[in-house]
GROMACS .gro file of C-alpha atoms in nm:
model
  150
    1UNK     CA    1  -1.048  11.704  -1.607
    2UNK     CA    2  -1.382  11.624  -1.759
    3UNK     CA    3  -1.616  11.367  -1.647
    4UNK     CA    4  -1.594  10.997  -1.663
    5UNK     CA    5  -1.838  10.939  -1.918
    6UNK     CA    6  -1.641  11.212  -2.145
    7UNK     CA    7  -1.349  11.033  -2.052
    8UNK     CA    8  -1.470  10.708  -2.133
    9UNK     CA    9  -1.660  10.864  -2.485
   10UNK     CA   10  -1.319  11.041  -2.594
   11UNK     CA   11  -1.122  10.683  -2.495
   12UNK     CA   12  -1.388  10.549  -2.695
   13UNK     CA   13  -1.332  10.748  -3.023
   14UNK     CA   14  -0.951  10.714  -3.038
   15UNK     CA   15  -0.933  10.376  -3.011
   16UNK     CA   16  -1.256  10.206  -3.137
   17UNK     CA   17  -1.249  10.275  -3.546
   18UNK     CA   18  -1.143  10.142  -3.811
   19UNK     CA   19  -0.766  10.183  -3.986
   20UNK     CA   20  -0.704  10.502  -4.057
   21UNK     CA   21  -0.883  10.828  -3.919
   22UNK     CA   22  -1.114  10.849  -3.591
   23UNK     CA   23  -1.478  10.848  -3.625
   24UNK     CA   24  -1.603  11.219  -3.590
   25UNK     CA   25  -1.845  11.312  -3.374
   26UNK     CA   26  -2.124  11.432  -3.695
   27UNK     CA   27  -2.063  11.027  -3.856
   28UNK     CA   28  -2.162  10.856  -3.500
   29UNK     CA   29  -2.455  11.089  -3.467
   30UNK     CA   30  -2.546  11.031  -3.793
   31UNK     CA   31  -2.495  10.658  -3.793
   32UNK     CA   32  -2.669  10.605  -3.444
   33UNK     CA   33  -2.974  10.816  -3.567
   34UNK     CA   34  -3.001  10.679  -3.955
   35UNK     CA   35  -3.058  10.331  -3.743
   36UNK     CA   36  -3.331  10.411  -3.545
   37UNK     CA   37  -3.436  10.019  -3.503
   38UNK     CA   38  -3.058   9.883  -3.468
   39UNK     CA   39  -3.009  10.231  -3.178
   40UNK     CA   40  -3.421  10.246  -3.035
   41UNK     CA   41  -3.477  10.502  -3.239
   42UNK     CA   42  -3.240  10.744  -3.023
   43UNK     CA   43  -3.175  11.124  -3.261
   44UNK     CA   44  -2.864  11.175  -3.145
   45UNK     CA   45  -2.698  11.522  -3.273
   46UNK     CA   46  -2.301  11.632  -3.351
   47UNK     CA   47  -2.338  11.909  -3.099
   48UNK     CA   48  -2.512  11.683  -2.816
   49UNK     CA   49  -2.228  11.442  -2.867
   50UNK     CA   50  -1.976  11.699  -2.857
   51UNK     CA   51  -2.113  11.875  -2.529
   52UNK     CA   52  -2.085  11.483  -2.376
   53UNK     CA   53  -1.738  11.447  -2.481
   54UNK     CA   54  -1.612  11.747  -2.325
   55UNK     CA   55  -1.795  11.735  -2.002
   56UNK     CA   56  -2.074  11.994  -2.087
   57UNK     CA   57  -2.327  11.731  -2.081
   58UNK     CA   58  -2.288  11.463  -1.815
   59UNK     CA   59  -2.645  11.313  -1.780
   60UNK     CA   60  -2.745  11.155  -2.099
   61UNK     CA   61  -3.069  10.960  -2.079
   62UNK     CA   62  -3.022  10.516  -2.065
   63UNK     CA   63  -3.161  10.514  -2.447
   64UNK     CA   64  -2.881  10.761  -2.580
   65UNK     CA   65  -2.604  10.568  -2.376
   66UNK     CA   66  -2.709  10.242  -2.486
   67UNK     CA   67  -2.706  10.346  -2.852
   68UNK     CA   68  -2.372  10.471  -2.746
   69UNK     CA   69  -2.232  10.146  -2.639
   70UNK     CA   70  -2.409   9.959  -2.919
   71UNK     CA   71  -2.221  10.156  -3.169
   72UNK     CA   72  -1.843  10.107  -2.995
   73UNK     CA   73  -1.955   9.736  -2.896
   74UNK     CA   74  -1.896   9.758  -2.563
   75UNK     CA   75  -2.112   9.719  -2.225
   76UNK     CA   76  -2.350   9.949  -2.173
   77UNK     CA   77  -2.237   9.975  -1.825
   78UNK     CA   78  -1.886  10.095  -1.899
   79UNK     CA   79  -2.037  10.439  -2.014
   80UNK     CA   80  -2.297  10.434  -1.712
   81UNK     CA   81  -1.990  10.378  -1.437
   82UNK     CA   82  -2.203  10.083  -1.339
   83UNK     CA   83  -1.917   9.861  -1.394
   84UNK     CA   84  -1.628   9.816  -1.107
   85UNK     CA   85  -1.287   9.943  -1.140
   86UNK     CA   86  -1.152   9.647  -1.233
   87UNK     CA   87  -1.437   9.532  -1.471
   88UNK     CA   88  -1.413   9.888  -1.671
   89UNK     CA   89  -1.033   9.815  -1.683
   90UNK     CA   90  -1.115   9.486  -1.881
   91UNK     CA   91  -1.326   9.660  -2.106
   92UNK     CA   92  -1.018   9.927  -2.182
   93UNK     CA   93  -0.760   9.590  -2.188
   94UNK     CA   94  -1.051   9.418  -2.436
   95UNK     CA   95  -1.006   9.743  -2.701
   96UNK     CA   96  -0.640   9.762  -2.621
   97UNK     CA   97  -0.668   9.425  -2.776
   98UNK     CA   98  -0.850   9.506  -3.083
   99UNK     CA   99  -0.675   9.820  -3.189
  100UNK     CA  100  -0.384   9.614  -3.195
  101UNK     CA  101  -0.546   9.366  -3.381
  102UNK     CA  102  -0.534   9.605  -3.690
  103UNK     CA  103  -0.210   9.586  -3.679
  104UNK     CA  104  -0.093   9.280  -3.994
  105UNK     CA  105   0.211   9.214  -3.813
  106UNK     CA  106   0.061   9.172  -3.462
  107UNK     CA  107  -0.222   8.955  -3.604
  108UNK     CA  108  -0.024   8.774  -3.826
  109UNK     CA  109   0.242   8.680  -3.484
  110UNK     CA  110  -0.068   8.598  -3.312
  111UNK     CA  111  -0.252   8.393  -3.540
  112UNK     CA  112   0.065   8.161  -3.602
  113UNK     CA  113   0.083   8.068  -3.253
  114UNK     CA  114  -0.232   7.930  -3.247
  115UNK     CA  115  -0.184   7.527  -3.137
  116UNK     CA  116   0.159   7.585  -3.091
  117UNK     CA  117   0.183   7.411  -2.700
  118UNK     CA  118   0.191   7.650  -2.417
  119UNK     CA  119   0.616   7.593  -2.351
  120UNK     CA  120   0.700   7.732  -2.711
  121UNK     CA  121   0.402   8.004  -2.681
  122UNK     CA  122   0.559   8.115  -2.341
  123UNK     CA  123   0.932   8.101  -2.512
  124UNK     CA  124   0.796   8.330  -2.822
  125UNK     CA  125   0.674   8.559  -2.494
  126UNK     CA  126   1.057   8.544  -2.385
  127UNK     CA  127   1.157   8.643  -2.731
  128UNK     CA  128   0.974   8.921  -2.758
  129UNK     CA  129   1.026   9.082  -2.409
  130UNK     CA  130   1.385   9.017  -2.469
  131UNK     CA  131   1.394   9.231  -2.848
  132UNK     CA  132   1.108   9.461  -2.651
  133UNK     CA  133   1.413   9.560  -2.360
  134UNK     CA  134   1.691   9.535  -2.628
  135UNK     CA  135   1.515   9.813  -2.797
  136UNK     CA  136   1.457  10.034  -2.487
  137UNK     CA  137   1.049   9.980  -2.528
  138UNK     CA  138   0.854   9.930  -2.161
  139UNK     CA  139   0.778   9.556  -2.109
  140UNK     CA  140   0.428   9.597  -2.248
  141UNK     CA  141   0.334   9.808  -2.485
  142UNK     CA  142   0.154  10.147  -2.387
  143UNK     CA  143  -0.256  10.192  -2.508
  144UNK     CA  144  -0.202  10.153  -2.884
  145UNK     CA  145  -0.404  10.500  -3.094
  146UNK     CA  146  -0.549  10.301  -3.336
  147UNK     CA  147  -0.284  10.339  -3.616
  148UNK     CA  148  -0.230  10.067  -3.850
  149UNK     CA  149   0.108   9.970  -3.998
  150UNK     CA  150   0.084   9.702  -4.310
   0.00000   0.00000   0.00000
């Protein structure tokens, strides 16, 4: 198993990107050292990136994981392990979120229940659990990979 800041970095990539393909490891490099004010002015290279996500590198300096987190939008502590358990858990839930947020469908359900009162938002919950078992799915769904159905 690699480390937890590889695990967190490859978590990272497959979910936090835009529809369609994962970012590769050369276009966040590139990105995060094309913006030197927007990143500090951290060079950042493919290879250095790709010896942190497999576990090769496990000590980056604050400046390159800052960078890091600025580019996935994210805390800065969830790639230091600074953050608790439970508090790098709501980061994963918080991208969980947003990859499914790419989704039309999902964002379309969820933006029409806006100001509906909390009863019939907590009957449309029902629904949905009840076609979710009907169709054999788990009650929730599993961490979405980022692919986008319109």
């Amino acid at each position: 198993m690699g480390s937890p800041l590889a695990e967190r970095l490859n978590y990272l990539f497959a979910n936090m990107h835009p529809p369609g393909a994962p970012y590769t490891n050369g276009h966040v490099a590139e990105e995060i050292s094309c913006g030197t004010e927007e990143y500090g002015g951290v060079r950042l290279t493919e290879q250095y990136l790709s010896m942190l996500r497999n576990g090769r590198r496990a000590n980056p300096s604050p400046d390159v994981l800052r960078a890091l987190a600025k580019f996935f939008a994210v805390p800065v502590g969830y790639l230091m392990g600074d953050l608790s358990a439970s508090q790098a858990e709501r980061v994963e839930e918080e991208v969980r979120f947003l990859v499914a947020m790419r989704d039309q469908r999902v964002r379309a359900i969820a933006l029409r229940s806006v100001g509906l009162p909390p009863e019939v938002q907590d009957s449309l919950n029902t629904i949905i659990a009840q076609f979710r078992q009907q169709m054999n799915l788990p009650a929730d769904p599993p961490d979405a990979g980022g692919e986008e159905r319109s």
